mmCIF file of C-alpha atoms in Angstrom:
data_model
loop_
_atom_site.group_PDB
_atom_site.id
_atom_site.type_symbol
_atom_site.label_atom_id
_atom_site.label_comp_id
_atom_site.label_asym_id
_atom_site.label_seq_id
_atom_site.Cartn_x
_atom_site.Cartn_y
_atom_site.Cartn_z
ATOM 1 C CA UNK A 72 -9.426 -10.264 7.195
ATOM 2 C CA UNK A 73 -11.871 -12.053 8.019
ATOM 3 C CA UNK A 74 -14.385 -9.681 9.355
ATOM 4 C CA UNK A 75 -14.216 -8.178 5.999
ATOM 5 C CA UNK A 76 -14.974 -11.252 4.011
ATOM 6 C CA UNK A 77 -17.981 -11.872 6.178
ATOM 7 C CA UNK A 78 -19.352 -8.831 5.364
ATOM 8 C CA UNK A 79 -19.128 -8.943 1.746
ATOM 9 C CA UNK A 80 -20.855 -12.314 1.767
ATOM 10 C CA UNK A 81 -23.196 -11.422 3.787
ATOM 11 C CA UNK A 82 -25.269 -9.523 0.965
ATOM 12 C CA UNK A 83 -24.279 -12.236 -1.472
ATOM 13 C CA UNK A 84 -26.455 -14.445 1.141
ATOM 14 C CA UNK A 85 -29.132 -12.595 1.183
ATOM 15 C CA UNK A 86 -29.485 -13.301 -2.325
ATOM 16 C CA UNK A 87 -29.050 -16.873 -2.426
ATOM 17 C CA UNK A 88 -31.436 -17.206 0.172
ATOM 18 C CA UNK A 89 -34.294 -15.474 -1.316
ATOM 19 C CA UNK A 90 -33.572 -17.372 -4.731
ATOM 20 C CA UNK A 91 -34.081 -20.533 -2.519
ATOM 21 C CA UNK A 92 -38.069 -19.736 -1.704
ATOM 22 C CA UNK A 93 -37.760 -21.405 -5.311
ATOM 23 C CA UNK A 94 -37.906 -24.753 -3.263
ATOM 24 C CA UNK A 95 -41.168 -23.674 -1.098
ATOM 25 C CA UNK A 96 -43.431 -21.493 -2.618
ATOM 26 C CA UNK A 97 -45.395 -21.271 -5.680
ATOM 27 C CA UNK A 98 -43.830 -20.188 -9.114
ATOM 28 C CA UNK A 99 -45.422 -16.781 -8.659
ATOM 29 C CA UNK A 100 -45.710 -14.240 -6.837
ATOM 30 C CA UNK A 101 -48.377 -12.321 -5.810
ATOM 31 C CA UNK A 102 -48.932 -8.662 -7.413
ATOM 32 C CA UNK A 103 -49.291 -7.559 -4.173
ATOM 33 C CA UNK A 104 -46.382 -9.298 -2.723
ATOM 34 C CA UNK A 105 -43.526 -8.231 -5.428
ATOM 35 C CA UNK A 106 -45.253 -4.613 -4.738
ATOM 36 C CA UNK A 107 -44.429 -4.633 -1.477
ATOM 37 C CA UNK A 108 -41.118 -6.529 -1.510
ATOM 38 C CA UNK A 109 -39.931 -4.243 -4.053
ATOM 39 C CA UNK A 110 -41.059 -0.920 -1.731
ATOM 40 C CA UNK A 111 -39.360 -2.559 0.854
ATOM 41 C CA UNK A 112 -35.690 -3.336 -0.903
ATOM 42 C CA UNK A 113 -36.342 0.747 -2.314
ATOM 43 C CA UNK A 114 -36.596 2.176 0.832
ATOM 44 C CA UNK A 115 -33.791 0.242 2.480
ATOM 45 C CA UNK A 116 -31.545 1.290 -0.421
ATOM 46 C CA UNK A 117 -32.556 4.846 0.406
ATOM 47 C CA UNK A 118 -31.670 4.763 4.055
ATOM 48 C CA UNK A 119 -28.367 3.136 3.183
ATOM 49 C CA UNK A 120 -27.502 6.038 1.000
ATOM 50 C CA UNK A 121 -28.186 8.590 3.032
ATOM 51 C CA UNK A 122 -27.258 7.187 6.628
ATOM 52 C CA UNK A 123 -24.459 5.118 5.869
ATOM 53 C CA UNK A 124 -23.059 6.231 2.340
ATOM 54 C CA UNK A 125 -23.425 10.433 2.149
ATOM 55 C CA UNK A 126 -23.196 11.580 5.565
ATOM 56 C CA UNK A 127 -20.098 10.124 6.301
ATOM 57 C CA UNK A 128 -18.545 11.056 3.126
ATOM 58 C CA UNK A 129 -19.424 14.760 4.395
ATOM 59 C CA UNK A 130 -18.246 13.685 7.501
ATOM 60 C CA UNK A 131 -15.201 12.593 6.184
ATOM 61 C CA UNK A 132 -14.664 15.950 3.718
ATOM 62 C CA UNK A 133 -14.527 17.868 6.997
ATOM 63 C CA UNK A 134 -11.993 19.594 6.772
ATOM 64 C CA UNK A 135 -13.391 21.614 3.579
ATOM 65 C CA UNK A 136 -15.749 23.298 6.233
ATOM 66 C CA UNK A 137 -18.411 24.938 4.327
ATOM 67 C CA UNK A 138 -17.169 22.931 0.979
ATOM 68 C CA UNK A 139 -17.473 19.426 2.745
ATOM 69 C CA UNK A 140 -20.504 19.207 0.440
ATOM 70 C CA UNK A 141 -18.524 18.997 -2.571
ATOM 71 C CA UNK A 142 -17.414 15.370 -2.454
ATOM 72 C CA UNK A 143 -20.837 14.087 -1.928
ATOM 73 C CA UNK A 144 -21.994 15.806 -4.400
ATOM 74 C CA UNK A 145 -19.325 15.426 -7.392
ATOM 75 C CA UNK A 146 -19.920 11.423 -5.874
ATOM 76 C CA UNK A 147 -23.645 11.279 -6.289
ATOM 77 C CA UNK A 148 -23.597 12.822 -9.861
ATOM 78 C CA UNK A 149 -20.804 10.100 -11.173
ATOM 79 C CA UNK A 150 -22.878 7.549 -9.737
ATOM 80 C CA UNK A 151 -26.077 8.537 -11.047
ATOM 81 C CA UNK A 152 -23.880 8.740 -14.411
ATOM 82 C CA UNK A 153 -22.889 5.673 -13.923
ATOM 83 C CA UNK A 154 -25.629 3.243 -13.975
ATOM 84 C CA UNK A 155 -27.399 5.803 -16.422
ATOM 85 C CA UNK A 156 -24.525 4.860 -19.209
ATOM 86 C CA UNK A 157 -24.791 1.414 -18.386
ATOM 87 C CA UNK A 158 -28.683 1.598 -18.526
ATOM 88 C CA UNK A 159 -27.871 1.706 -22.589
ATOM 89 C CA UNK A 160 -25.245 -0.330 -23.033
ATOM 90 C CA UNK A 161 -26.640 -3.621 -21.097
ATOM 91 C CA UNK A 162 -29.858 -5.465 -22.219
ATOM 92 C CA UNK A 163 -31.892 -5.649 -19.728
ATOM 93 C CA UNK A 164 -35.877 -6.262 -18.817
ATOM 94 C CA UNK A 165 -37.357 -4.706 -15.589
ATOM 95 C CA UNK A 166 -40.026 -7.365 -13.639
ATOM 96 C CA UNK A 167 -43.233 -6.767 -15.413
ATOM 97 C CA UNK A 168 -42.023 -5.025 -18.741
ATOM 98 C CA UNK A 169 -42.921 -6.257 -22.048
ATOM 99 C CA UNK A 170 -40.315 -4.520 -23.695
ATOM 100 C CA UNK A 171 -36.733 -4.617 -22.559
ATOM 101 C CA UNK A 172 -33.895 -1.580 -22.472
ATOM 102 C CA UNK A 173 -30.557 -0.771 -23.459
ATOM 103 C CA UNK A 174 -29.266 -1.919 -27.196
ATOM 104 C CA UNK A 175 -31.446 -4.182 -29.401
ATOM 105 C CA UNK A 176 -30.469 -8.099 -28.312
ATOM 106 C CA UNK A 177 -31.158 -11.970 -29.186
ATOM 107 C CA UNK A 178 -30.765 -12.578 -25.409
ATOM 108 C CA UNK A 179 -33.776 -14.490 -23.908
ATOM 109 C CA UNK A 180 -36.410 -12.846 -21.665
ATOM 110 C CA UNK A 181 -35.142 -14.844 -18.561
ATOM 111 C CA UNK A 182 -31.633 -13.470 -19.573
ATOM 112 C CA UNK A 183 -32.139 -10.168 -19.515
ATOM 113 C CA UNK A 184 -34.498 -10.545 -16.393
ATOM 114 C CA UNK A 185 -31.181 -11.922 -14.675
ATOM 115 C CA UNK A 186 -29.348 -9.120 -16.516
ATOM 116 C CA UNK A 187 -31.774 -5.992 -15.111
ATOM 117 C CA UNK A 188 -30.945 -7.540 -11.219
ATOM 118 C CA UNK A 189 -27.459 -7.772 -11.924
ATOM 119 C CA UNK A 190 -27.187 -3.982 -13.086
ATOM 120 C CA UNK A 191 -28.653 -2.786 -9.752
ATOM 121 C CA UNK A 192 -26.535 -4.979 -7.833
ATOM 122 C CA UNK A 193 -23.498 -3.364 -9.166
ATOM 123 C CA UNK A 194 -23.563 0.035 -6.571
ATOM 124 C CA UNK A 195 -25.107 -2.282 -3.603
ATOM 125 C CA UNK A 196 -21.489 -4.460 -3.810
ATOM 126 C CA UNK A 197 -19.587 -0.992 -4.691
ATOM 127 C CA UNK A 198 -21.629 0.293 -1.283
ATOM 128 C CA UNK A 199 -20.755 -2.418 0.659
ATOM 129 C CA UNK A 200 -16.521 -2.458 -0.371
ATOM 130 C CA UNK A 201 -16.354 1.160 -0.036
ATOM 131 C CA UNK A 202 -17.231 2.196 3.426
ATOM 132 C CA UNK A 203 -15.897 -1.654 4.505
ATOM 133 C CA UNK A 204 -11.859 -0.026 2.907
ATOM 134 C CA UNK A 205 -12.880 3.077 4.547
ATOM 135 C CA UNK A 206 -13.099 1.386 7.745
ATOM 136 C CA UNK A 207 -9.607 -0.927 7.009
ATOM 137 C CA UNK A 208 -8.492 2.480 6.416
ATOM 138 C CA UNK A 209 -8.922 3.861 9.981
ATOM 139 C CA UNK A 210 -11.084 6.727 8.730
ATOM 140 C CA UNK A 211 -12.981 8.788 11.025
ATOM 141 C CA UNK A 212 -16.637 8.293 11.420
ATOM 142 C CA UNK A 213 -16.667 4.516 9.886
ATOM 143 C CA UNK A 214 -16.859 1.516 12.368
ATOM 144 C CA UNK A 215 -16.839 -2.048 11.792
ATOM 145 C CA UNK A 216 -20.264 -1.846 13.340
ATOM 146 C CA UNK A 217 -21.275 0.972 10.411
ATOM 147 C CA UNK A 218 -20.023 -1.363 8.109
ATOM 148 C CA UNK A 219 -21.991 -4.550 9.214
ATOM 149 C CA UNK A 220 -24.854 -1.898 9.578
ATOM 150 C CA UNK A 221 -25.342 -1.624 5.686
ATOM 151 C CA UNK A 222 -23.836 -5.523 4.545
ATOM 152 C CA UNK A 223 -27.357 -6.712 6.765
ATOM 153 C CA UNK A 224 -29.553 -3.899 5.442
ATOM 154 C CA UNK A 225 -28.470 -4.867 2.005
ATOM 155 C CA UNK A 226 -28.577 -8.235 2.308
ATOM 156 C CA UNK A 227 -32.422 -7.817 4.007
ATOM 157 C CA UNK A 228 -33.122 -5.827 0.483
ATOM 158 C CA UNK A 229 -31.723 -8.830 -1.369
ATOM 159 C CA UNK A 230 -33.677 -12.065 -0.529
ATOM 160 C CA UNK A 231 -36.931 -10.651 -1.186
ATOM 161 C CA UNK A 232 -34.883 -9.414 -4.540
ATOM 162 C CA UNK A 233 -33.214 -12.997 -4.560
ATOM 163 C CA UNK A 234 -37.140 -14.413 -4.604
ATOM 164 C CA UNK A 235 -38.610 -12.119 -7.396
ATOM 165 C CA UNK A 236 -36.538 -13.282 -10.032
ATOM 166 C CA UNK A 237 -35.865 -16.892 -9.194
ATOM 167 C CA UNK A 238 -39.569 -17.813 -8.767
ATOM 168 C CA UNK A 239 -40.881 -15.456 -12.236
ATOM 169 C CA UNK A 240 -38.031 -17.829 -13.817
ATOM 170 C CA UNK A 241 -39.592 -21.017 -12.271
ATOM 171 C CA UNK A 242 -43.329 -19.965 -13.611
ATOM 172 C CA UNK A 243 -41.928 -19.472 -17.327
ATOM 173 C CA UNK A 244 -40.596 -23.064 -17.668
ATOM 174 C CA UNK A 245 -37.227 -22.823 -16.109
ATOM 175 C CA UNK A 246 -36.015 -26.050 -13.769
ATOM 176 C CA UNK A 247 -36.606 -25.154 -10.199
ATOM 177 C CA UNK A 248 -32.216 -25.670 -9.524
ATOM 178 C CA UNK A 249 -31.993 -23.365 -12.560
ATOM 179 C CA UNK A 250 -34.529 -21.375 -11.518
ATOM 180 C CA UNK A 251 -32.270 -20.966 -8.348
ATOM 181 C CA UNK A 252 -29.092 -20.393 -9.914
ATOM 182 C CA UNK A 253 -30.636 -17.954 -12.040
ATOM 183 C CA UNK A 254 -31.359 -15.815 -8.736
ATOM 184 C CA UNK A 255 -28.357 -16.436 -7.310
ATOM 185 C CA UNK A 256 -26.104 -15.683 -9.922
ATOM 186 C CA UNK A 257 -27.703 -11.923 -9.905
ATOM 187 C CA UNK A 258 -26.281 -11.519 -6.734
ATOM 188 C CA UNK A 259 -22.701 -12.634 -7.648
ATOM 189 C CA UNK A 260 -21.577 -9.123 -9.196
ATOM 190 C CA UNK A 261 -21.680 -7.895 -5.373
ATOM 191 C CA UNK A 262 -19.245 -9.802 -3.558
ATOM 192 C CA UNK A 263 -16.912 -9.720 -7.013
ATOM 193 C CA UNK A 264 -17.468 -5.781 -6.977
ATOM 194 C CA UNK A 265 -16.787 -5.606 -3.322
ATOM 195 C CA UNK A 266 -13.603 -7.580 -3.329
ATOM 196 C CA UNK A 267 -12.884 -5.034 -5.804
ATOM 197 C CA UNK A 268 -13.243 -1.982 -3.682
ATOM 198 C CA UNK A 269 -11.021 -3.231 -1.182
ATOM 199 C CA UNK A 270 -8.280 -4.160 -3.296
ATOM 200 C CA UNK A 271 -8.075 -0.926 -4.218
ATOM 201 C CA UNK A 272 -8.178 0.491 -0.889
ATOM 202 C CA UNK A 273 -5.015 2.104 -1.156
ATOM 203 C CA UNK A 274 -6.037 3.918 -4.400
ATOM 204 C CA UNK A 275 -9.953 4.634 -2.761
ATOM 205 C CA UNK A 276 -8.764 5.846 0.687
ATOM 206 C CA UNK A 277 -7.884 9.574 -1.055
ATOM 207 C CA UNK A 278 -11.263 10.061 -2.044
ATOM 208 C CA UNK A 279 -13.569 7.777 -0.290
ATOM 209 C CA UNK A 280 -15.954 10.444 0.104
ATOM 210 C CA UNK A 281 -16.142 10.533 -3.358
ATOM 211 C CA UNK A 282 -16.597 6.038 -3.635
ATOM 212 C CA UNK A 283 -19.084 6.253 -0.845
ATOM 213 C CA UNK A 284 -21.426 8.804 -2.438
ATOM 214 C CA UNK A 285 -20.407 7.630 -6.133
ATOM 215 C CA UNK A 286 -22.299 4.474 -4.587
ATOM 216 C CA UNK A 287 -24.971 6.322 -3.026
ATOM 217 C CA UNK A 288 -25.721 7.947 -6.212
ATOM 218 C CA UNK A 289 -25.375 4.755 -8.206
ATOM 219 C CA UNK A 290 -28.300 3.172 -5.486
ATOM 220 C CA UNK A 291 -30.910 5.984 -5.823
ATOM 221 C CA UNK A 292 -30.519 5.793 -9.344
ATOM 222 C CA UNK A 293 -31.668 1.979 -9.176
ATOM 223 C CA UNK A 294 -34.357 3.164 -6.525
ATOM 224 C CA UNK A 295 -35.976 6.135 -8.857
ATOM 225 C CA UNK A 296 -35.472 4.465 -11.785
ATOM 226 C CA UNK A 297 -36.741 0.704 -11.351
ATOM 227 C CA UNK A 298 -37.863 -0.122 -7.891
ATOM 228 C CA UNK A 299 -40.137 3.116 -7.242
ATOM 229 C CA UNK A 300 -42.397 2.609 -10.873
ATOM 230 C CA UNK A 301 -42.186 -1.746 -10.522
ATOM 231 C CA UNK A 302 -44.150 -0.917 -6.833
ATOM 232 C CA UNK A 303 -46.483 1.473 -7.748
ATOM 233 C CA UNK A 304 -47.345 -0.247 -11.061
ATOM 234 C CA UNK A 305 -51.046 -0.965 -12.067
ATOM 235 C CA UNK A 306 -54.254 -0.270 -9.418
ATOM 236 C CA UNK A 307 -53.477 2.357 -6.942
ATOM 237 C CA UNK A 308 -52.522 0.752 -3.410
ATOM 238 C CA UNK A 309 -50.561 1.679 -0.499
ATOM 239 C CA UNK A 310 -48.426 -1.515 0.177
ATOM 240 C CA UNK A 311 -45.465 -0.670 -1.876
ATOM 241 C CA UNK A 312 -45.497 2.765 0.394
ATOM 242 C CA UNK A 313 -45.928 1.407 3.892
ATOM 243 C CA UNK A 314 -43.567 -1.207 2.664
ATOM 244 C CA UNK A 315 -41.042 1.110 1.628
ATOM 245 C CA UNK A 316 -41.496 2.887 4.720
ATOM 246 C CA UNK A 317 -40.556 -0.393 6.995
ATOM 247 C CA UNK A 318 -37.313 -0.680 4.540
ATOM 248 C CA UNK A 319 -36.201 2.893 5.464
ATOM 249 C CA UNK A 320 -36.863 3.045 9.125
ATOM 250 C CA UNK A 321 -35.332 -0.595 9.685
ATOM 251 C CA UNK A 322 -32.427 0.381 7.846
ATOM 252 C CA UNK A 323 -31.892 3.794 9.785
ATOM 253 C CA UNK A 324 -32.395 1.882 12.799
ATOM 254 C CA UNK A 325 -29.289 -0.493 11.881
ATOM 255 C CA UNK A 326 -27.211 1.877 11.101
ATOM 256 C CA UNK A 327 -27.719 3.789 14.279
ATOM 257 C CA UNK A 328 -27.903 0.818 16.345
ATOM 258 C CA UNK A 329 -24.690 -0.886 14.999
ATOM 259 C CA UNK A 330 -22.987 2.251 14.053
#
């Protein structure tokens, strides 16, 4: 079980390390740097959704023959709709946005910024938990290396996310330690979600292909609804696109090399 615990904590450590940038860098990130980091995170999430989640989901449904795609399609749509619902019931504010989303609330701007990142960390925690649950069950096609690749990939893209949330909090007047805590808190949902998913292994194994594709659908929703608009905002720039390609290929290489 130590492998599972370490795997679940790796993404959270990535977020914490990124949030720690508030102690060493300036109070704000250059807009181009933000674009690049956001594009990189989006690329990692898309590649992880395909290689680490959707492909194993379809391979795990091989006994359905030509209908092996059904669990992946159903789970993908379920994950997409789940995030759509959360998007409408949780008040949150995306980076550089002026208008908050979700129901009206009296929450502070900084709190809603943290909630926005927390919201899109939910599917990442579920994804890591689901793939480790599959490995624990001995499901065909899911190796410890593949699970570790997903954990490392998400940790890598969580590093810039931690910085993107903590540094604006600092720039808004929050103390360094409080800004750091805000960045760390935004990633706490990942190990919690991962642990709950692993604990539910007995329930998940029969529907593991659905669980994997559910996480993929939720992650793609975050990429399309939040990350791509953020990396493309403002003047035309290729930084976001190139960073997306770097993140995508890095995650693809990790999954193939370790899986």
